[in-house]
Amino acid sequence: MIQILARETNVEFAGTGKFRIELLPVALFKTHESLLEYCHRKGYKKNGSGLDAEFTREEDLKPVRDRLKRYVDQPFKAYEKFIILEQELKE
């Protein structure tokens, strides 16, 4: 079993809710402890516990918003979080 740290980017439009627009793997880990150590070294803030934990970082999402403005004509907010995914390895 491996654990994958993935970056999830969401946008929220007024009155319609949040929508995931991107889910990209960042790093793979053999143990949960090594994943937590990696996130700690990167300065990510942890919310939750175990596999339900989510991580955030202090980063300006202006480049994401600017890229989306070319396609979106209404006001929106962009959000980013890091989530843990698990995958079993076949032998």
PDB file of C-alpha atoms in Angstrom:
ATOM      1  CA  MET A   1       0.000   0.000   0.000  1.00  0.00           C
ATOM      2  CA  ILE A   2       1.323   3.444  -0.888  1.00  0.00           C
ATOM      3  CA  GLN A   3       0.023   6.850   0.076  1.00  0.00           C
ATOM      4  CA  ILE A   4      -0.168   9.636  -2.468  1.00  0.00           C
ATOM      5  CA  LEU A   5      -0.192  13.302  -1.541  1.00  0.00           C
ATOM      6  CA  ALA A   6      -2.303  15.088  -4.155  1.00  0.00           C
ATOM      7  CA  ARG A   7      -2.966  18.791  -4.704  1.00  0.00           C
ATOM      8  CA  GLU A   8      -6.648  19.544  -5.211  1.00  0.00           C
ATOM      9  CA  THR A   9      -7.685  22.886  -6.690  1.00  0.00           C
ATOM     10  CA  ASN A  10     -11.323  23.982  -6.403  1.00  0.00           C
ATOM     11  CA  VAL A  11     -13.270  27.003  -7.585  1.00  0.00           C
ATOM     12  CA  GLU A  12     -16.415  28.395  -6.017  1.00  0.00           C
ATOM     13  CA  PHE A  13     -18.965  30.371  -7.988  1.00  0.00           C
ATOM     14  CA  ALA A  14     -21.515  32.553  -6.200  1.00  0.00           C
ATOM     15  CA  GLY A  15     -24.576  30.508  -5.291  1.00  0.00           C
ATOM     16  CA  THR A  16     -23.481  27.264  -6.979  1.00  0.00           C
ATOM     17  CA  GLY A  17     -20.911  25.693  -4.653  1.00  0.00           C
ATOM     18  CA  LYS A  18     -17.375  24.375  -5.070  1.00  0.00           C
ATOM     19  CA  PHE A  19     -16.095  22.419  -8.060  1.00  0.00           C
ATOM     20  CA  ARG A  20     -12.822  20.512  -8.354  1.00  0.00           C
ATOM     21  CA  ILE A  21     -10.884  21.627 -11.405  1.00  0.00           C
ATOM     22  CA  GLU A  22      -7.565  19.912 -10.782  1.00  0.00           C
ATOM     23  CA  LEU A  23      -6.217  16.895  -8.884  1.00  0.00           C
ATOM     24  CA  LEU A  24      -2.487  16.330  -9.317  1.00  0.00           C
ATOM     25  CA  PRO A  25      -0.194  13.892  -7.495  1.00  0.00           C
ATOM     26  CA  VAL A  26       2.648  15.636  -5.681  1.00  0.00           C
ATOM     27  CA  ALA A  27       4.572  12.794  -4.000  1.00  0.00           C
ATOM     28  CA  LEU A  28       4.342   9.076  -3.112  1.00  0.00           C
ATOM     29  CA  PHE A  29       5.104   7.561   0.296  1.00  0.00           C
ATOM     30  CA  LYS A  30       5.470   4.054   1.703  1.00  0.00           C
ATOM     31  CA  THR A  31       4.403   5.104   5.212  1.00  0.00           C
ATOM     32  CA  HIS A  32       2.004   7.616   6.694  1.00  0.00           C
ATOM     33  CA  GLU A  33       4.778   8.897   8.957  1.00  0.00           C
ATOM     34  CA  SER A  34       6.989   9.806   5.986  1.00  0.00           C
ATOM     35  CA  LEU A  35       4.066  11.671   4.393  1.00  0.00           C
ATOM     36  CA  LEU A  36       3.508  13.656   7.594  1.00  0.00           C
ATOM     37  CA  GLU A  37       7.228  14.406   7.846  1.00  0.00           C
ATOM     38  CA  TYR A  38       7.268  15.673   4.245  1.00  0.00           C
ATOM     39  CA  CYS A  39       4.278  17.964   4.875  1.00  0.00           C
ATOM     40  CA  HIS A  40       5.880  19.274   8.059  1.00  0.00           C
ATOM     41  CA  ARG A  41       9.133  20.073   6.201  1.00  0.00           C
ATOM     42  CA  LYS A  42       7.151  21.911   3.517  1.00  0.00           C
ATOM     43  CA  GLY A  43       5.338  23.960   6.164  1.00  0.00           C
ATOM     44  CA  TYR A  44       1.845  22.700   5.306  1.00  0.00           C
ATOM     45  CA  LYS A  45      -0.839  23.157   7.955  1.00  0.00           C
ATOM     46  CA  LYS A  46      -2.691  19.971   8.916  1.00  0.00           C
ATOM     47  CA  ASN A  47      -6.460  19.705   9.409  1.00  0.00           C
ATOM     48  CA  GLY A  48      -7.981  16.397  10.527  1.00  0.00           C
ATOM     49  CA  SER A  49      -6.271  13.121  11.333  1.00  0.00           C
ATOM     50  CA  GLY A  50      -5.292   9.856   9.706  1.00  0.00           C
ATOM     51  CA  LEU A  51      -6.184   9.367   6.060  1.00  0.00           C
ATOM     52  CA  ASP A  52      -8.892  12.034   6.359  1.00  0.00           C
ATOM     53  CA  ALA A  53      -6.259  14.690   7.033  1.00  0.00           C
ATOM     54  CA  GLU A  54      -6.007  17.637   4.677  1.00  0.00           C
ATOM     55  CA  PHE A  55      -3.124  20.052   4.377  1.00  0.00           C
ATOM     56  CA  THR A  56      -3.020  23.683   3.302  1.00  0.00           C
ATOM     57  CA  ARG A  57      -0.232  26.114   2.602  1.00  0.00           C
ATOM     58  CA  GLU A  58       0.115  29.860   2.600  1.00  0.00           C
ATOM     59  CA  GLU A  59       0.401  30.619  -1.074  1.00  0.00           C
ATOM     60  CA  ASP A  60      -1.195  33.214  -3.281  1.00  0.00           C
ATOM     61  CA  LEU A  61      -3.516  31.610  -5.828  1.00  0.00           C
ATOM     62  CA  LYS A  62      -3.466  34.696  -8.055  1.00  0.00           C
ATOM     63  CA  PRO A  63      -1.797  32.813 -10.958  1.00  0.00           C
ATOM     64  CA  VAL A  64      -4.611  30.226 -10.855  1.00  0.00           C
ATOM     65  CA  ARG A  65      -7.278  32.930 -10.762  1.00  0.00           C
ATOM     66  CA  ASP A  66      -5.630  34.851 -13.602  1.00  0.00           C
ATOM     67  CA  ARG A  67      -5.453  31.710 -15.748  1.00  0.00           C
ATOM     68  CA  LEU A  68      -9.158  30.974 -15.146  1.00  0.00           C
ATOM     69  CA  LYS A  69     -10.319  34.544 -15.814  1.00  0.00           C
ATOM     70  CA  ARG A  70      -9.751  33.932 -19.527  1.00  0.00           C
ATOM     71  CA  TYR A  71     -12.540  31.332 -19.467  1.00  0.00           C
ATOM     72  CA  VAL A  72     -14.867  32.468 -16.671  1.00  0.00           C
ATOM     73  CA  ASP A  73     -17.047  35.571 -16.920  1.00  0.00           C
ATOM     74  CA  GLN A  74     -18.467  35.595 -13.386  1.00  0.00           C
ATOM     75  CA  PRO A  75     -16.853  36.177  -9.987  1.00  0.00           C
ATOM     76  CA  PHE A  76     -15.266  33.135  -8.337  1.00  0.00           C
ATOM     77  CA  LYS A  77     -12.901  32.124  -5.543  1.00  0.00           C
ATOM     78  CA  ALA A  78     -10.073  29.600  -5.889  1.00  0.00           C
ATOM     79  CA  TYR A  79      -9.085  27.165  -3.126  1.00  0.00           C
ATOM     80  CA  GLU A  80      -6.210  24.715  -2.801  1.00  0.00           C
ATOM     81  CA  LYS A  81      -5.669  21.809  -0.422  1.00  0.00           C
ATOM     82  CA  PHE A  82      -3.551  18.686  -0.276  1.00  0.00           C
ATOM     83  CA  ILE A  83      -5.283  15.362   0.303  1.00  0.00           C
ATOM     84  CA  ILE A  84      -4.108  11.798   0.940  1.00  0.00           C
ATOM     85  CA  LEU A  85      -4.993   9.020  -1.481  1.00  0.00           C
ATOM     86  CA  GLU A  86      -4.162   5.341  -0.991  1.00  0.00           C
ATOM     87  CA  GLN A  87      -3.345   2.774  -3.640  1.00  0.00           C
ATOM     88  CA  GLU A  88      -2.579  -0.915  -3.340  1.00  0.00           C
ATOM     89  CA  LEU A  89       0.383  -2.204  -5.269  1.00  0.00           C
ATOM     90  CA  LYS A  90       0.019  -5.354  -7.347  1.00  0.00           C
ATOM     91  CA  GLU A  91       2.761  -7.908  -7.009  1.00  0.00           C
TER      92      GLU A  91
END
